Structures are given as structure tokens and as C-alpha cells.
XYZ file of C-alpha atoms in Angstrom:
245
model
C -38.716 17.505 -17.789
C -35.702 18.389 -15.693
C -32.457 19.230 -17.589
C -29.410 16.682 -17.742
C -25.748 16.514 -18.433
C -25.229 15.664 -21.919
C -22.346 13.377 -23.488
C -20.695 16.748 -24.673
C -21.029 18.398 -21.147
C -19.480 15.617 -19.315
C -16.616 15.828 -22.108
C -16.061 19.458 -20.772
C -16.028 18.348 -17.385
C -13.656 15.953 -17.736
C -11.381 18.857 -19.741
C -11.853 20.531 -17.014
C -10.553 18.718 -14.334
C -7.946 18.086 -16.126
C -7.008 22.242 -16.496
C -7.186 22.203 -12.428
C -4.266 19.771 -12.651
C -6.387 16.461 -11.712
C -4.649 14.043 -14.080
C -5.666 10.764 -12.663
C -8.767 9.596 -14.511
C -10.232 7.903 -11.564
C -10.071 10.996 -9.538
C -11.261 12.976 -12.415
C -14.647 10.221 -12.497
C -15.059 10.983 -8.889
C -15.086 14.572 -9.568
C -16.947 14.717 -12.827
C -19.796 12.864 -11.010
C -19.930 15.438 -8.177
C -19.488 18.994 -10.620
C -22.393 17.197 -12.691
C -24.999 16.702 -9.885
C -24.243 20.125 -8.559
C -24.715 21.314 -12.169
C -28.115 19.152 -12.145
C -29.442 20.218 -8.894
C -28.867 23.839 -9.976
C -31.326 23.564 -13.045
C -33.763 22.113 -11.241
C -34.146 25.390 -9.430
C -33.129 27.542 -12.477
C -33.528 26.014 -15.390
C -31.958 28.451 -17.643
C -28.379 28.722 -16.291
C -26.067 28.275 -18.628
C -24.093 25.128 -18.634
C -20.613 27.395 -17.893
C -21.979 29.478 -15.297
C -23.356 26.374 -13.260
C -20.352 25.116 -13.607
C -18.429 28.058 -12.328
C -21.017 28.197 -9.259
C -20.509 24.014 -8.106
C -16.784 24.737 -8.659
C -16.515 27.946 -6.292
C -18.246 25.034 -3.484
C -14.792 23.233 -3.543
C -13.458 26.523 -2.168
C -10.020 27.570 -2.926
C -7.522 24.626 -3.721
C -11.115 22.483 -2.921
C -9.440 19.834 -5.981
C -6.319 19.867 -4.748
C -7.746 18.585 -1.103
C -10.011 16.021 -2.410
C -6.668 14.721 -4.398
C -5.042 14.208 -0.853
C -7.708 13.089 0.891
C -8.352 10.542 -1.598
C -5.015 9.314 -1.709
C -4.688 9.186 2.266
C -8.241 7.360 1.904
C -6.361 4.945 -0.418
C -3.211 4.110 1.645
C -5.606 3.699 4.387
C -7.599 1.043 2.562
C -4.936 -0.982 1.248
C -3.240 -0.594 5.242
C -5.990 -2.314 6.913
C -6.265 -4.866 4.154
C -2.716 -5.748 4.452
C -2.669 -6.002 8.275
C -5.853 -8.078 8.259
C -3.804 -10.882 6.056
C -0.939 -10.266 8.648
C -3.148 -10.973 11.400
C -4.866 -13.960 9.975
C -1.389 -15.903 10.890
C -2.050 -15.048 14.403
C -5.285 -17.293 14.170
C -5.968 -20.845 13.804
C -5.029 -22.815 11.201
C -2.197 -20.148 10.020
C -0.687 -19.796 13.610
C 0.629 -23.117 13.476
C 2.745 -22.280 10.362
C 3.888 -19.308 12.288
C 5.314 -21.211 15.458
C 6.734 -23.793 12.958
C 8.815 -21.650 11.047
C 9.836 -19.817 14.446
C 10.904 -23.275 15.916
C 13.034 -23.978 13.238
C 14.818 -20.492 13.391
C 15.176 -20.699 17.021
C 16.788 -24.516 16.603
C 19.052 -23.390 13.919
C 20.337 -20.683 16.319
C 20.880 -22.888 19.309
C 22.522 -25.419 17.389
C 25.056 -23.146 16.039
C 25.355 -21.669 19.212
C 26.553 -18.456 17.522
C 24.403 -15.202 17.308
C 25.534 -14.366 14.390
C 23.780 -16.434 12.672
C 20.543 -14.156 13.508
C 22.080 -11.761 10.830
C 23.045 -14.568 8.394
C 19.586 -15.450 8.615
C 18.355 -12.282 8.082
C 20.414 -11.409 5.367
C 20.168 -14.713 3.362
C 16.261 -14.380 3.350
C 16.552 -10.163 3.028
C 18.925 -9.485 -0.076
C 17.524 -12.281 -2.715
C 14.061 -11.223 -1.910
C 14.934 -7.528 -2.278
C 16.648 -8.713 -5.605
C 13.827 -10.691 -6.932
C 10.965 -8.840 -5.692
C 12.848 -5.666 -7.971
C 13.856 -7.477 -10.789
C 11.365 -10.085 -11.571
C 8.292 -10.108 -9.359
C 7.649 -6.549 -9.406
C 8.091 -5.995 -13.367
C 6.491 -9.002 -14.066
C 3.364 -9.587 -11.997
C 3.696 -6.525 -9.400
C 3.921 -3.559 -12.034
C 0.750 -2.746 -13.631
C 0.070 0.095 -16.758
C -2.954 1.312 -17.866
C -4.067 1.592 -21.790
C -2.959 4.883 -23.298
C -0.094 5.700 -20.513
C -3.502 6.946 -18.442
C -2.880 7.798 -15.012
C -4.730 6.220 -12.224
C -4.175 7.204 -8.109
C -4.679 3.626 -7.391
C -2.126 2.796 -9.790
C 0.210 5.659 -8.209
C -0.948 3.816 -4.693
C 0.165 0.142 -6.186
C 3.638 1.884 -7.270
C 4.386 3.781 -4.282
C 4.006 0.053 -2.098
C 6.372 -1.526 -4.065
C 8.568 1.020 -4.171
C 8.689 1.031 -0.081
C 9.128 -2.694 0.163
C 12.896 -2.242 0.980
C 11.999 -0.049 3.741
C 9.945 -3.029 4.902
C 12.274 -5.365 4.731
C 14.995 -3.473 6.471
C 12.810 -2.505 9.508
C 13.706 -5.929 11.307
C 17.888 -4.954 11.217
C 17.626 -1.819 13.335
C 15.323 -4.114 16.013
C 17.896 -6.205 16.207
C 20.513 -4.069 16.718
C 18.822 -2.536 19.376
C 18.214 -5.799 21.022
C 21.840 -7.534 20.166
C 23.798 -4.500 21.043
C 21.820 -3.228 23.941
C 20.801 -6.414 25.550
C 23.350 -8.651 24.438
C 26.568 -6.843 23.828
C 28.567 -8.000 20.729
C 31.967 -8.970 22.553
C 29.656 -11.507 24.506
C 28.368 -12.963 21.681
C 30.979 -16.284 21.786
C 30.179 -16.721 24.658
C 26.731 -16.744 25.475
C 25.219 -19.531 27.687
C 23.076 -20.947 25.144
C 21.703 -23.085 28.177
C 20.682 -19.965 30.125
C 16.995 -19.059 30.004
C 17.298 -15.407 29.415
C 19.345 -16.268 26.432
C 16.907 -18.941 25.297
C 14.024 -16.545 25.558
C 15.365 -13.687 23.783
C 16.432 -16.191 20.989
C 13.001 -17.331 21.083
C 11.461 -13.522 20.749
C 13.907 -13.094 17.378
C 13.543 -16.090 15.851
C 9.330 -15.496 16.336
C 10.205 -11.550 15.062
C 12.069 -12.638 12.231
C 9.216 -14.914 11.143
C 6.490 -11.991 11.614
C 8.370 -9.684 9.804
C 8.745 -12.098 6.852
C 4.861 -12.345 6.849
C 4.648 -8.316 7.436
C 6.704 -8.059 4.092
C 4.808 -10.615 2.073
C 1.607 -8.746 3.072
C 2.527 -5.318 2.769
C 4.235 -5.621 -0.762
C 3.048 -8.540 -2.446
C -0.265 -9.507 -0.972
C -1.734 -6.069 -0.616
C -0.271 -5.176 -4.410
C -2.175 -8.181 -5.777
C -5.259 -6.802 -4.281
C -4.838 -3.224 -5.849
C -4.683 -4.646 -9.019
C -7.465 -7.057 -8.621
C -9.525 -4.164 -7.575
C -8.698 -2.163 -10.362
C -8.848 -4.792 -13.722
C -12.894 -4.823 -11.596
C -13.254 -1.053 -11.499
C -11.274 -1.115 -14.880
C -11.111 -3.500 -16.875
C -10.960 -1.229 -20.225
C -7.734 0.198 -19.389
C -6.381 -3.260 -18.676
C -3.587 -4.124 -21.040
């Protein structure tokens, strides 16, 4: 009968990971599984090896700073996974029937700018949505629905990714400001805003493009911060239900 890792030895592997500064439980589980498999493979050939000696040999295979590299790699993989999920949701608004909502919202913003005949309304609309959205997100939504803490203050890499994405929400919201600055200040100089010929085709096309961009950035902000965050929480609950408060 092949020798296998016992419960006590598994606990020692978790302690070993903590001694190597691996503080995230989900990453500890992954590394413990790798170490246990490597140790049991050695026992198949040399069953007389002690647990401590087999552990040292298994750990050497990770190389210098091996655990740290695995941490960085795993973190990047999680970020890529939820970035793909975020863009998948974003792109869904350019397929039927969601694309209809995209164009309706763009048309409403376009008409608002045309009716006011003042290009400053672009900034007014943008900040009218952006500032309240940031306040609501950070003071109400994130503390109540976005933030997630595991039982016993256990650290999880998955939750670190969740918190990082939520903290970066303001960066996503202020991205349109730079784009609008480029379009307005470089293409449509500020001193000409009040005299813009709103019946001119070029001006109308620029306004239409900016209206569409505003809707796109709104969808982008929602998908990045709220939709993807909810998916992370859902996946955490499915993977580690015993740690959900």
C-alpha cells in the first residue's frame, strides 16, 4: 500500500506555506496540493523517506523565490480572468438586443447636446453622472454589497483582487475626461464652443461620437467595478462557502 499524506502532515504543509510568507488561504491550498503530490510521488519510489526530507526535496523544485513567483503568476491569472469576464459583458452591449439600449442612450445624449447648443453640456452631463456615481459607489455600494471579508479575517488572493478592482473604480470613471479633453480642446477649441455651427455635419458627427463614447464608458465602468466584482464574490462563495460570513 502506497504511503499518503496524513491530516497532521497536511497541517504541517499549511504551516510551511505560512512560514514562506504565503498568507492567502486559496494560494496555500493550491501549494499544499502541489507539495503533497510531489511528496507522495517520492514515497512511491522511496517509501522510507521521512516527511521532512521529502518536503525539502519537493520545495527545491520550486527554485529560488519559487513561491513568490507562483503568487505573482496566480495574481496575474486572476486579474486576466476577470478582465476577460468584464470585457465579455461590455461587448454584449454591442450585440442584439443590448445594442438597442446603447444606441437609444447615445441618441438621448446627442439630442440633449444639440438642443442646448452648448458644448459645455458634455462636461455637465459627464460630471452629473460621474461624481454622484463615485460617491454612491464608495460610500454605499462597496461597503454593503461590494466588500467581502472572510471569516476569522482569513486572507484570500481572490478577495484581494476584488478589493483592488473596486479601488480602481475612480480610474475607470475619469478615463473619459482625458478623451473628451483631447477631442474638445484639440479638435474643437474652447473659444469656439459658443459659436459652434450645430447644423454642420462635422460638428454633429463629433457630438454623436462623444455621445456614444459616454455611453460606452458608462457600460465599461459598470462592467469593471460592479459586474466583475459580483462575479468574483459569486465564485468565492462557490469555492469557499465555509468562509463566507
